Coordinates of C-alpha atoms in Angstrom, one line a residue:
M1 CA 0.0 0.0 0.0
L2 CA 1.2 3.5 -0.8
A3 CA 1.0 5.9 2.1
P4 CA -1.1 9.0 1.3
G5 CA 1.2 11.2 3.3
P6 CA 4.7 11.2 5.0
V7 CA 5.3 7.9 6.9
L8 CA 5.6 8.6 10.6
L9 CA 5.8 5.0 11.9
D10 CA 6.6 1.8 10.0
G11 CA 6.2 -1.6 11.6
D12 CA 6.1 -5.2 10.4
D13 CA 2.4 -5.2 9.8
F14 CA 1.5 -1.6 9.7
F15 CA 2.7 1.9 9.0
A16 CA 1.4 5.3 10.1
W17 CA 1.5 8.5 8.1
G18 CA 0.8 12.1 8.5
T19 CA -1.0 14.6 6.3
N20 CA -1.6 18.3 6.6
A21 CA -5.1 19.1 7.9
P22 CA -7.3 21.3 5.7
T23 CA -8.4 24.7 6.8
I24 CA -11.3 26.9 5.7
T25 CA -10.5 30.6 5.7
N26 CA -13.5 31.9 3.8
V27 CA -16.9 31.0 2.3
S28 CA -18.6 33.2 -0.3
P29 CA -21.5 34.0 -0.6
L30 CA -23.0 33.2 2.8
T31 CA -26.7 33.2 1.6
L32 CA -27.6 30.5 -0.8
C33 CA -30.6 29.0 -2.6
A34 CA -31.4 25.4 -1.6
G35 CA -30.4 22.9 -4.3
S36 CA -28.8 25.3 -6.7
G37 CA -26.8 28.1 -4.9
Q38 CA -23.2 28.1 -5.9
F39 CA -20.5 29.1 -3.4
T40 CA -16.7 29.1 -3.1
I41 CA -14.5 27.7 -0.3
T42 CA -11.0 29.1 0.1
G43 CA -8.4 27.7 2.5
T44 CA -5.4 25.4 2.6
N45 CA -4.6 21.7 2.0
L46 CA -8.0 21.2 0.3
S47 CA -6.6 18.5 -2.0
G48 CA -8.0 15.1 -1.0
V49 CA -11.2 16.4 0.4
T50 CA -13.9 13.7 0.0
N51 CA -17.0 15.6 1.1
V52 CA -18.4 19.1 1.7
L53 CA -21.3 19.8 4.1
I54 CA -23.5 22.7 5.2
G55 CA -24.9 22.2 8.7
G56 CA -23.9 18.5 8.5
T57 CA -25.8 17.9 5.2
P58 CA -23.8 17.0 2.1
V59 CA -23.9 19.6 -0.7
A60 CA -25.4 18.8 -4.1
N61 CA -22.0 18.9 -5.9
F62 CA -18.5 20.1 -5.4
T63 CA -15.2 20.4 -7.4
I64 CA -11.7 20.7 -6.1
I65 CA -10.2 23.5 -8.2
S66 CA -6.8 23.6 -6.4
P67 CA -5.3 23.0 -3.0
T68 CA -6.7 26.3 -1.9
Q69 CA -10.2 26.4 -3.6
I70 CA -13.3 24.3 -3.8
D71 CA -16.4 25.3 -5.8
A72 CA -19.7 23.8 -4.6
F73 CA -23.5 23.9 -5.0
A74 CA -25.8 23.9 -2.0
G75 CA -28.0 20.9 -1.3
L76 CA -31.4 20.9 0.4
G77 CA -30.0 21.0 3.9
T78 CA -30.4 23.5 6.7
N79 CA -28.4 26.5 7.8
G80 CA -25.1 26.0 9.4
V81 CA -21.3 26.2 9.1
V82 CA -19.4 24.8 6.1
S83 CA -17.2 21.7 6.8
V84 CA -15.0 19.4 4.7
V85 CA -14.0 15.8 5.2
K86 CA -10.5 14.5 4.6
N87 CA -9.0 11.1 5.5
G88 CA -12.2 10.4 7.4
A89 CA -11.9 13.5 9.7
T90 CA -14.3 16.5 9.5
F91 CA -12.9 20.0 9.6
N92 CA -15.2 23.0 10.2
G93 CA -15.1 26.6 9.1
A94 CA -16.1 29.5 11.2
Q95 CA -18.7 31.1 9.0
A96 CA -22.4 30.2 9.0
V97 CA -24.3 29.9 5.7
T98 CA -28.0 30.7 5.3
I99 CA -30.1 28.4 3.0
N100 CA -33.2 30.0 1.5
A101 CA -36.0 27.9 0.3
S102 CA -36.3 27.1 -3.4
P103 CA -39.0 25.5 -5.6
A104 CA -38.8 21.7 -5.9
A105 CA -37.4 20.2 -9.0
P106 CA -39.9 20.4 -11.9
T107 CA -41.9 17.5 -13.2
V108 CA -41.5 16.4 -16.8
A109 CA -44.1 13.9 -17.7
V110 CA -42.1 12.4 -20.6
P111 CA -38.4 13.0 -19.7
N112 CA -37.0 10.9 -22.5
A113 CA -37.5 11.1 -26.3
T114 CA -36.0 9.1 -29.2
V115 CA -35.7 10.8 -32.5
M116 CA -34.0 10.3 -35.9
L117 CA -30.8 12.1 -36.7
G118 CA -31.3 15.9 -37.1
V119 CA -34.8 15.9 -35.7
T120 CA -36.0 18.0 -32.7
A121 CA -37.7 16.9 -29.5
T122 CA -40.1 18.9 -27.3
F123 CA -40.4 18.6 -23.5
S124 CA -42.9 20.2 -21.1
A125 CA -42.3 21.0 -17.4
T126 CA -44.8 21.6 -14.6
G127 CA -44.1 23.0 -11.1
S128 CA -45.4 25.3 -8.4
G129 CA -46.2 28.3 -10.6
G130 CA -42.8 29.8 -11.0
T131 CA -40.8 30.3 -14.2
F132 CA -38.7 27.6 -15.9
S133 CA -35.2 27.8 -17.3
W134 CA -33.5 25.1 -19.5
Y135 CA -29.8 24.3 -19.3
T136 CA -27.2 22.0 -20.9
A137 CA -25.5 21.2 -17.5
P138 CA -26.8 19.9 -14.2
F139 CA -25.2 22.8 -12.3
G140 CA -24.3 26.3 -13.3
G141 CA -24.1 27.5 -16.8
V142 CA -26.4 29.9 -18.8
A143 CA -30.0 29.0 -19.7
V144 CA -30.5 28.1 -23.3
A145 CA -34.3 28.6 -23.2
T146 CA -37.1 29.7 -20.8
G147 CA -40.7 28.6 -20.5
A148 CA -42.6 25.5 -19.5
S149 CA -42.1 24.0 -23.0
F150 CA -38.7 23.5 -24.7
T151 CA -38.0 22.3 -28.2
T152 CA -34.4 21.1 -28.6
P153 CA -32.1 22.0 -31.5
P154 CA -31.9 19.3 -34.2
A155 CA -30.4 16.3 -32.4
C156 CA -27.0 15.3 -33.7
A157 CA -26.2 12.9 -30.8
T158 CA -27.8 11.7 -27.6
T159 CA -28.0 14.9 -25.4
S160 CA -29.3 15.7 -22.0
Y161 CA -30.9 19.0 -20.9
Y162 CA -31.9 20.2 -17.4
V163 CA -34.9 22.3 -16.3
A164 CA -35.2 24.3 -13.1
E165 CA -38.0 26.4 -11.6
S166 CA -37.5 29.8 -10.0
N167 CA -39.8 31.6 -7.5
G168 CA -38.2 34.9 -8.2
A169 CA -35.8 34.8 -5.4
C170 CA -34.3 31.3 -5.7
E171 CA -34.0 28.8 -8.5
G172 CA -34.5 25.2 -7.4
P173 CA -32.7 21.9 -8.3
R174 CA -32.8 20.8 -11.9
T175 CA -34.6 17.9 -13.6
Q176 CA -32.8 16.0 -16.4
V177 CA -34.4 15.2 -19.8
T178 CA -32.7 13.3 -22.5
V179 CA -33.1 13.1 -26.3
T180 CA -31.7 10.0 -27.8
V181 CA -30.7 9.7 -31.5
T182 CA -31.7 6.4 -33.1
P183 CA -28.3 4.7 -33.9
I184 CA -27.6 4.3 -37.6
T185 CA -26.0 0.9 -38.0
F186 CA -24.9 -1.1 -41.0
T187 CA -24.2 -4.7 -41.8
S188 CA -22.2 -6.7 -44.4
S189 CA -23.6 -9.5 -46.4
V190 CA -20.6 -11.6 -45.3
P191 CA -18.2 -11.2 -42.4
N192 CA -15.1 -11.9 -44.6
L193 CA -13.9 -12.9 -48.0
C194 CA -11.6 -15.6 -49.2
G195 CA -8.8 -15.8 -51.8
N196 CA -8.2 -12.6 -53.6
G197 CA -11.3 -10.9 -52.2
G198 CA -14.6 -10.1 -53.9
T199 CA -17.8 -8.2 -53.5
I200 CA -19.9 -7.6 -50.4
T201 CA -23.2 -5.8 -49.9
L202 CA -23.4 -3.1 -47.2
T203 CA -26.8 -2.0 -45.9
A204 CA -27.5 0.8 -43.4
T205 CA -30.6 1.1 -41.2
P206 CA -32.8 3.0 -40.4
N207 CA -33.4 5.2 -43.5
D208 CA -35.0 8.7 -43.7
P209 CA -35.5 11.0 -46.7
T210 CA -33.3 13.6 -45.1
F211 CA -30.3 11.3 -44.8
S212 CA -27.2 11.5 -46.9
F213 CA -24.8 8.6 -46.8
A214 CA -21.1 8.4 -47.4
W215 CA -19.3 5.1 -47.4
T216 CA -15.5 5.1 -47.0
S217 CA -12.7 2.6 -46.3
D218 CA -9.2 2.8 -44.9
Q219 CA -7.9 1.0 -48.0
A220 CA -7.6 2.8 -51.3
S221 CA -8.1 -0.5 -53.1
T222 CA -11.7 -0.8 -51.7
S223 CA -14.3 0.7 -54.0
F224 CA -18.1 1.3 -53.6
A225 CA -20.6 1.0 -56.4
T226 CA -22.9 3.7 -55.0
P227 CA -21.0 5.4 -52.2
G228 CA -23.9 7.8 -51.4
A229 CA -26.7 5.2 -51.2
I230 CA -28.2 3.5 -48.1
S231 CA -27.1 0.2 -49.6
T232 CA -24.1 -0.4 -51.8
T233 CA -21.8 -3.1 -53.0
A234 CA -18.2 -2.9 -52.2
T235 CA -15.3 -4.6 -53.9
L236 CA -12.4 -5.6 -51.6
S237 CA -9.0 -7.1 -52.4
Q238 CA -7.5 -6.8 -48.9
T239 CA -8.7 -6.7 -45.4
S240 CA -10.5 -3.3 -45.0
S241 CA -12.2 -1.2 -42.4
I242 CA -15.6 0.1 -43.5
F243 CA -16.9 3.5 -42.3
L244 CA -20.3 5.1 -42.8
A245 CA -21.1 8.8 -42.2
T246 CA -24.7 9.9 -42.3
T247 CA -25.7 13.6 -42.5
A248 CA -29.1 15.2 -41.9
N249 CA -30.1 18.8 -41.0
G250 CA -26.5 19.9 -40.3
C251 CA -25.8 16.8 -38.2
T252 CA -23.3 14.0 -38.9
Y253 CA -23.5 10.6 -37.4
N254 CA -20.5 8.3 -37.6
S255 CA -21.7 4.7 -37.4
T256 CA -19.6 2.1 -35.6
P257 CA -17.2 0.8 -38.2
I258 CA -16.6 -2.8 -39.1
S259 CA -13.7 -4.8 -40.4
V260 CA -14.1 -7.2 -43.3
G261 CA -11.2 -9.7 -43.6
V262 CA -9.8 -11.0 -46.9
Y263 CA -8.1 -14.3 -46.1
G264 CA -6.1 -16.5 -48.4
F265 CA -7.2 -19.9 -49.4
P266 CA -5.2 -22.8 -48.0
A267 CA -2.2 -23.0 -50.3
I268 CA -1.6 -26.7 -51.1
T269 CA -0.8 -28.9 -54.1
P270 CA -2.5 -32.3 -53.6
T271 CA -1.1 -35.3 -55.4
A272 CA -2.2 -38.8 -56.3
T273 CA 0.5 -41.5 -56.7
P274 CA 0.4 -43.1 -59.1
N275 CA -1.7 -40.9 -61.3
V276 CA -2.1 -43.5 -64.0
L277 CA -3.7 -46.9 -63.4
C278 CA -4.6 -49.9 -65.5
D279 CA -8.1 -51.2 -64.5
S280 CA -7.6 -50.6 -60.7
G281 CA -5.0 -50.2 -58.0
M282 CA -3.8 -48.4 -55.0
V283 CA -3.6 -44.6 -55.1
A284 CA -1.8 -42.7 -52.4
L285 CA -3.5 -39.4 -51.9
A286 CA -1.5 -36.6 -50.3
T287 CA -2.7 -33.0 -49.4
G288 CA 0.8 -31.5 -49.7
I289 CA 0.4 -29.9 -46.2
T290 CA 3.5 -29.8 -44.1
P291 CA 2.3 -30.0 -40.5
G292 CA 3.7 -28.0 -37.6
N293 CA 5.7 -25.2 -39.2
F294 CA 5.4 -21.7 -40.4
S295 CA 5.6 -21.0 -44.1
A296 CA 7.4 -17.9 -45.3
I297 CA 6.5 -16.1 -48.6
C298 CA 7.3 -12.9 -50.3
I299 CA 4.7 -10.2 -50.3
T300 CA 4.3 -6.7 -51.7
P301 CA 6.2 -4.3 -49.4
V302 CA 3.8 -1.8 -47.9
A303 CA 4.8 -0.1 -44.6
E304 CA 2.1 0.7 -42.0
I305 CA 1.5 4.5 -41.3
A306 CA 1.9 5.5 -37.7
P307 CA -1.3 6.8 -36.1
A308 CA -1.7 9.5 -33.6
N309 CA -1.7 7.0 -30.7
T310 CA 1.8 5.8 -31.4
T311 CA 3.9 5.1 -28.4
F312 CA 7.6 5.9 -28.7
L313 CA 10.1 3.8 -26.7
V314 CA 13.0 5.8 -28.2
T315 CA 12.8 9.3 -29.7
N316 CA 15.8 10.7 -31.6
G317 CA 18.2 8.4 -29.8
V318 CA 16.8 8.9 -26.3
A319 CA 14.7 6.4 -24.3
T320 CA 11.3 7.9 -23.6
V321 CA 10.1 4.8 -21.7
P322 CA 12.3 3.3 -19.0
Q323 CA 13.9 0.1 -20.1
T324 CA 13.4 -3.2 -18.3
S325 CA 17.1 -4.2 -18.9
G326 CA 20.2 -3.0 -20.6
G327 CA 20.7 0.2 -22.6
L328 CA 20.0 1.4 -26.1
D329 CA 22.7 -1.0 -27.4
D330 CA 21.7 -4.3 -25.9
G331 CA 18.5 -3.8 -24.0
G332 CA 14.7 -4.1 -24.0
W333 CA 11.3 -3.3 -22.7
G334 CA 9.0 -5.9 -21.1
A335 CA 5.3 -6.5 -21.3
I336 CA 4.5 -4.1 -24.1
P337 CA 0.7 -4.4 -24.7
I338 CA -0.3 -5.9 -28.0
G339 CA -3.9 -4.8 -27.8
F340 CA -5.4 -8.2 -28.6
N341 CA -4.7 -11.9 -28.1
F342 CA -2.0 -13.1 -30.5
N343 CA -1.5 -16.8 -31.0
Y344 CA 2.1 -17.8 -31.5
F345 CA 2.9 -21.5 -31.8
G346 CA -0.3 -22.5 -30.0
T347 CA -0.2 -20.0 -27.1
N348 CA -2.1 -16.8 -26.8
Y349 CA -0.2 -13.7 -25.7
N350 CA -1.5 -10.1 -25.1
T351 CA 2.0 -8.6 -24.3
I352 CA 5.4 -8.9 -25.9
N353 CA 8.9 -8.0 -25.1
V354 CA 10.8 -5.6 -27.4
G355 CA 14.5 -5.7 -27.9
T356 CA 16.9 -3.0 -29.2
N357 CA 18.5 -5.6 -31.6
G358 CA 15.4 -6.2 -33.7
V359 CA 14.0 -9.2 -31.7
L360 CA 10.5 -9.5 -30.3
Q361 CA 10.2 -12.2 -27.6
F362 CA 7.0 -13.7 -26.1
G363 CA 6.5 -14.9 -22.6
A364 CA 8.6 -14.3 -19.5
Y365 CA 11.1 -11.5 -20.0
N366 CA 14.5 -12.8 -21.1
A367 CA 17.2 -10.1 -20.8
A368 CA 19.8 -12.3 -22.5
A369 CA 17.6 -13.1 -25.4
L370 CA 16.9 -9.4 -26.0
G371 CA 20.5 -8.4 -25.4
D372 CA 23.6 -9.8 -27.1
F373 CA 23.0 -13.2 -28.8
T374 CA 24.3 -15.6 -31.4
I375 CA 22.9 -15.4 -34.9
G376 CA 22.4 -18.8 -36.5
A377 CA 20.1 -20.7 -38.8
L378 CA 16.4 -21.0 -38.0
P379 CA 15.1 -22.9 -36.1
N380 CA 17.9 -22.8 -33.5
A381 CA 17.8 -23.4 -29.8
L382 CA 20.8 -21.1 -29.4
D383 CA 19.1 -18.1 -30.8
P384 CA 16.4 -16.3 -28.7
T385 CA 13.5 -18.8 -28.7
N386 CA 9.8 -18.0 -28.8
A387 CA 10.8 -15.0 -30.8
I388 CA 10.5 -13.0 -34.0
F389 CA 13.6 -11.8 -35.8
G390 CA 13.4 -8.6 -37.7
F391 CA 16.9 -8.0 -39.2
A392 CA 18.2 -9.1 -35.9
H393 CA 21.9 -8.2 -35.3
D394 CA 23.8 -5.8 -33.2
L395 CA 21.8 -2.5 -33.5
M396 CA 22.1 0.8 -31.8
C397 CA 19.0 2.8 -30.8
G398 CA 21.1 5.6 -29.1
F399 CA 22.3 7.5 -32.2
A400 CA 20.7 10.8 -33.1
G401 CA 17.8 10.1 -35.5
A402 CA 17.0 6.7 -34.0
N403 CA 13.4 6.0 -33.2
L404 CA 11.6 2.9 -31.9
S405 CA 7.8 2.9 -31.6
Y406 CA 4.7 0.7 -31.5
W407 CA 1.0 1.0 -32.0
T408 CA -2.2 -1.1 -32.5
S409 CA -4.5 -0.2 -35.3
G410 CA -7.6 -1.5 -37.1
I411 CA -10.9 -2.9 -35.9
A412 CA -11.5 -6.3 -34.3
P413 CA -11.2 -9.0 -35.5
N414 CA -8.5 -7.8 -37.9
R415 CA -6.3 -5.5 -35.8
K416 CA -2.6 -5.1 -36.3
F417 CA 0.2 -4.6 -33.8
V418 CA 3.2 -2.8 -35.3
V419 CA 6.7 -2.3 -33.9
N420 CA 8.6 0.3 -36.0
Y421 CA 12.4 0.3 -36.0
Q422 CA 14.3 3.3 -37.4
V423 CA 17.7 2.5 -36.0
F424 CA 21.3 1.9 -37.0
P425 CA 24.0 -0.8 -36.7
L426 CA 26.2 -0.5 -33.6
S427 CA 29.3 0.8 -35.4
N428 CA 27.8 3.2 -37.9
S429 CA 25.3 6.0 -37.4
T430 CA 25.0 6.7 -41.2
L431 CA 23.5 3.3 -42.3
P432 CA 19.8 3.2 -41.7
V433 CA 18.1 0.0 -40.6
N434 CA 14.4 0.7 -41.1
F435 CA 11.8 -2.1 -40.8
Q436 CA 8.5 -3.0 -39.2
I437 CA 7.3 -6.2 -37.5
I438 CA 3.5 -6.6 -37.8
L439 CA 1.4 -9.1 -35.8
K440 CA -2.1 -9.8 -37.3
E441 CA -5.1 -10.7 -35.2
T442 CA -7.2 -13.7 -36.1
T443 CA -4.8 -15.2 -38.6
G444 CA -1.8 -15.2 -36.3
Q445 CA 0.4 -14.1 -39.3
V446 CA 3.6 -12.2 -38.9
E447 CA 4.7 -9.7 -41.5
I448 CA 8.1 -8.0 -41.7
V449 CA 8.5 -5.0 -44.0
A450 CA 12.0 -3.7 -44.8
T451 CA 12.0 -0.2 -46.3
Q452 CA 15.7 0.4 -46.1
V453 CA 18.4 -1.8 -44.5
L454 CA 22.0 -0.7 -45.3
S455 CA 23.8 -2.5 -42.5
T456 CA 26.3 -5.1 -43.8
G457 CA 26.3 -7.1 -40.6
G458 CA 24.9 -10.6 -40.5
K459 CA 21.1 -10.2 -40.2
T460 CA 18.4 -12.8 -39.5
V461 CA 14.8 -12.5 -40.4
G462 CA 12.3 -15.1 -39.3
V463 CA 10.5 -16.9 -36.5
N464 CA 11.6 -19.4 -33.8
N465 CA 9.3 -21.5 -31.6
P466 CA 9.7 -21.8 -27.8
T467 CA 12.0 -24.8 -27.9
G468 CA 14.0 -23.7 -31.0
T469 CA 12.9 -26.8 -32.9
I470 CA 10.5 -25.2 -35.4
G471 CA 11.1 -22.1 -37.3
A472 CA 11.5 -20.4 -40.7
A473 CA 13.7 -17.8 -42.2
A474 CA 12.7 -15.3 -44.8
P475 CA 13.3 -16.2 -48.4
N476 CA 15.2 -14.0 -51.0
C477 CA 12.5 -12.1 -52.9
N478 CA 15.0 -10.9 -55.5
V479 CA 15.3 -14.2 -57.3
V480 CA 12.7 -16.4 -59.0
P481 CA 12.0 -18.9 -57.7
N482 CA 12.5 -17.3 -54.3
S483 CA 15.5 -18.7 -52.4
A484 CA 14.1 -20.3 -49.2
N485 CA 15.7 -19.6 -45.8
Y486 CA 17.9 -16.9 -47.2
W487 CA 17.9 -14.4 -44.4
Q488 CA 20.1 -16.2 -41.9
A489 CA 23.1 -14.2 -40.7
Q490 CA 22.8 -12.6 -44.2
T491 CA 25.1 -9.6 -45.0
A492 CA 23.0 -8.5 -48.0
T493 CA 21.5 -5.0 -47.9
I494 CA 18.1 -3.6 -49.0
P495 CA 18.1 -0.2 -50.6
A496 CA 15.2 2.1 -50.3
A497 CA 14.5 1.8 -54.0
N498 CA 14.0 -2.0 -53.7
P499 CA 12.1 -2.7 -50.4
Q500 CA 11.2 -6.3 -49.5
A501 CA 8.5 -7.8 -47.3
W502 CA 7.6 -11.3 -46.0
R503 CA 4.6 -13.0 -44.5
F504 CA 5.1 -15.9 -42.0
I505 CA 1.9 -18.1 -42.0
P506 CA 1.4 -20.3 -38.9
P507 CA 0.5 -24.0 -39.2
V508 CA -3.3 -24.7 -39.2
N509 CA -5.2 -27.8 -38.3
Y510 CA -7.2 -27.8 -41.5
T511 CA -10.3 -29.8 -42.1
I512 CA -9.5 -32.2 -44.9
N513 CA -12.0 -34.3 -46.8
W514 CA -11.5 -36.3 -50.0
T515 CA -14.2 -37.0 -52.6
V516 CA -14.3 -39.1 -55.8
N517 CA -15.2 -37.4 -59.0
G518 CA -17.0 -34.6 -57.2
V519 CA -19.6 -37.1 -55.8
G520 CA -21.1 -36.1 -52.5
T521 CA -20.7 -33.0 -50.3
P522 CA -17.1 -32.0 -50.1
A523 CA -17.4 -30.9 -46.5
A524 CA -18.7 -34.3 -45.5
G525 CA -16.2 -36.5 -47.4
Q526 CA -17.0 -39.7 -49.3
L527 CA -13.8 -41.9 -49.1
N528 CA -13.7 -44.5 -46.4
G529 CA -10.4 -44.6 -44.6
V530 CA -9.6 -40.9 -45.0
T531 CA -9.1 -39.3 -41.6
V532 CA -10.5 -35.8 -41.3
N533 CA -8.1 -33.2 -39.9
T534 CA -5.1 -35.4 -40.7
P535 CA -2.8 -33.9 -43.3
S536 CA -1.2 -37.1 -44.5
T537 CA -1.1 -39.7 -47.3
N538 CA -4.0 -42.1 -47.5
Q539 CA -4.1 -45.4 -49.5
M540 CA -7.2 -45.7 -51.6
T541 CA -8.5 -48.5 -53.8
Y542 CA -10.6 -46.5 -56.2
A543 CA -10.2 -46.3 -60.0
T544 CA -12.3 -43.2 -60.6
T545 CA -11.0 -39.9 -61.9
P546 CA -10.6 -37.2 -60.6
Y547 CA -10.1 -37.1 -56.8
Q548 CA -11.0 -33.9 -55.1
V549 CA -9.8 -32.7 -51.7
Y550 CA -11.8 -30.2 -49.6
I551 CA -9.6 -28.0 -47.3
Q552 CA -11.1 -25.6 -44.8
D553 CA -9.3 -23.2 -42.5
P554 CA -11.1 -23.4 -39.1
I555 CA -9.8 -20.0 -38.1
T556 CA -11.0 -17.9 -41.1
G557 CA -13.7 -20.4 -42.4
C558 CA -12.1 -20.1 -45.9
S559 CA -12.3 -23.4 -47.9
Q560 CA -11.2 -24.5 -51.3
V561 CA -11.6 -27.7 -53.4
Y562 CA -8.5 -28.8 -55.2
Q563 CA -8.4 -31.5 -57.8
T564 CA -5.8 -34.1 -58.7
P565 CA -6.6 -36.3 -61.7
V566 CA -6.1 -40.1 -61.9
T567 CA -6.2 -41.5 -65.4
V568 CA -7.6 -45.1 -65.4
N569 CA -6.8 -47.1 -68.6
T570 CA -8.8 -50.2 -69.4
S571 CA -6.6 -53.2 -70.3
P572 CA -7.4 -54.9 -73.7
S573 CA -8.8 -58.4 -73.6
A574 CA -6.7 -61.4 -74.8
P575 CA -6.0 -61.3 -78.6
T576 CA -7.1 -64.1 -81.0
A577 CA -4.2 -66.3 -82.0
T578 CA -3.6 -68.1 -85.4
N579 CA -1.5 -71.2 -84.8
S580 CA 1.3 -72.3 -87.1
T581 CA 3.0 -75.7 -87.5
Q582 CA 6.2 -76.0 -89.5
C583 CA 7.8 -79.4 -90.4
G584 CA 11.3 -79.5 -91.5
L585 CA 13.2 -76.5 -92.6
G586 CA 11.4 -73.2 -92.6
T587 CA 10.1 -70.3 -90.6
P588 CA 6.9 -70.8 -88.7
T589 CA 4.6 -67.9 -88.4
A590 CA 2.2 -67.3 -85.5
Q591 CA -0.3 -64.5 -85.7
V592 CA -2.7 -62.7 -83.3
T593 CA -5.5 -60.2 -83.9
S594 CA -7.0 -57.8 -81.4
T595 CA -10.3 -58.6 -79.8
A596 CA -10.3 -55.4 -77.7
G597 CA -11.1 -52.9 -80.4
A598 CA -7.8 -51.2 -80.3
N599 CA -8.7 -49.1 -83.3
G600 CA -5.3 -49.7 -84.9
N601 CA -3.4 -48.2 -82.0
G602 CA -2.8 -51.4 -80.1
Q603 CA 0.6 -53.0 -79.8
F604 CA 1.5 -56.7 -79.4
F605 CA 4.3 -58.0 -77.2
W606 CA 5.6 -61.6 -77.5
F607 CA 7.0 -63.4 -74.6
N608 CA 8.5 -66.9 -74.1
A609 CA 6.4 -67.8 -71.1
A610 CA 2.7 -67.6 -70.1
N611 CA 3.6 -65.4 -67.1
N612 CA 6.4 -63.0 -66.9
G613 CA 9.1 -64.4 -69.2
T614 CA 11.3 -62.5 -71.6
L615 CA 10.2 -60.2 -74.4
V616 CA 11.4 -62.1 -77.5
Q617 CA 10.5 -59.7 -80.4
T618 CA 10.8 -56.0 -80.8
P619 CA 9.4 -53.9 -82.2
P620 CA 5.9 -55.1 -81.1
N621 CA 4.1 -56.8 -83.9
G622 CA 1.1 -58.9 -84.6
V623 CA 3.2 -61.5 -86.5
Y624 CA 6.0 -63.5 -85.0
T625 CA 8.5 -65.0 -87.4
T626 CA 11.6 -66.0 -85.4
F627 CA 12.7 -69.7 -85.5
Y628 CA 12.8 -71.6 -82.2
S629 CA 13.2 -75.3 -81.5
E630 CA 10.7 -75.4 -78.7
N631 CA 7.0 -75.0 -78.1
F632 CA 5.7 -71.5 -77.4
N633 CA 2.4 -71.5 -75.6
G634 CA 0.3 -68.5 -74.5
P635 CA 2.2 -65.3 -74.8
T636 CA 1.1 -62.8 -72.1
I637 CA -0.1 -59.4 -73.2
A638 CA 1.5 -56.6 -71.1
A639 CA -1.9 -55.0 -70.4
G640 CA -3.2 -58.2 -68.8
G641 CA -4.5 -60.3 -71.8
T642 CA -3.1 -63.8 -72.6
L643 CA -2.8 -65.3 -76.1
S644 CA -5.0 -68.4 -76.4
G645 CA -4.0 -71.4 -78.4
S646 CA -0.4 -72.6 -79.2
A647 CA 2.3 -71.9 -81.6
N648 CA 4.5 -75.0 -82.3
L649 CA 7.9 -73.7 -83.3
V650 CA 10.4 -76.4 -84.5

């Protein structure tokens, strides 16, 4: 517990403190109207006063202006001295105050009204025959209208007014009335889009002929078909915040915005092995999903713009928030609020630790991990674990021009947490190292955007799990195909004219279902033996083409059906044989003809055994003219047919 004053006695289980007692030196005026009269108390040590009384009755309202002044409004009490309460003790002044009677608070039969935007409301007050005044504050202020009836200005927002009755000498306490503006809300036809985006329908409610609508977005890529209509279609190609401003009679109402996510389809390449069968066989179906690891891809580099609520940890080389450990060379800040729950390798975090050397670390604060560390390949148990690396190497935040800041932007469930580094390598204050690390709500994705990195030190960009056993490094986006795991202690630089950016996508426990030839509902699955939610190879004994795999992301709800063809060839039936017998010298000839309707494209293969054996004539032919001194019985056709009859070759 923090003592509210100087500690006078401190024991094992207690402490005592002292505080200066308040004094009342003057009260003005000394004659007040009950329930409304304003007066001022002057004195000393008035800070910390918790109550003001007249004749032992609490006043209606009071405000501590300074340690030497309190402004108050009289209640409905009796005459008496003014006193104040501080730390549970009551301190009296010397002057007595006289309270004159005031009319009671007026009665308003219908004190609440609900109207559309820009519409007025009318209230009527009754009392004891005095005059009525209407105010915008419960105490003090200047009357905005007089009379028993009051019509408000056009209502731009929910607003309260206050009416009091005066008997000519005193004005009594006030009665509150409230005019509520009907909220203007809007909905989207779908909560999010998948793949490359698409079109949604936005509809506002309620409607009124006086309303003018204006639809806008935080993304320039988002377009509205009819931006001034109550309902419009919007085309989105990326996650966007949607805003609606409605105007009427000089009033503007800003509706609560929404965020519409654009989430990518599960990126897989399913395979069937083998993809060509004769009649039937075993097909190994594989989704192509690698379980358990982040994937790293190159994306278009677009840096986030810092909002007004940006928090600076370092400004122009000076720490503006006290560090948890170290200095501006090898130090860090602990428990920085993310602003939402972020799932990293299966654990939700709402805070993160920020290091001067380009490392963000989750969980318990680790000064060593955020200080000086060894750069190596990812994953790596020697590097800071449970961490994100944004051009991590020995950096300096203490040079002039260095800035380190963070902010949370966007609308749930698609908010972003951004840490913005504008720093330098330890040994050179002329080489900028400018990059952002971005954490994305819902998807759990990490994005790193490098706008200019001129340091030639060994830099690592990537992610590392809590045990250092799973991780991924950023690829090289300057070559095609992108070179995987490139940014590991890499000395290459990134000029401002050629920025780079990466997205690290966490592993997802996808819903996986296979179907045959599109038969059945993809989400339900039709193949026996295929285990849902198991991204693995499955043996199937089907001879139907094609196979389809249905993949759904349980986080975003996005699903896609991928197809992998399996060609099934029907084997020809056994050919018809013409036997040949040759006595003495000569060349016997055995012939076969197709019974499978090969349409002139079939080929015949001759073997010296009914099963397996050796191919005895090439090229394939329907006539066999080679001399053998043995019997040749039943050549086997490669596709599964067997020659009937016999050819006696002598």
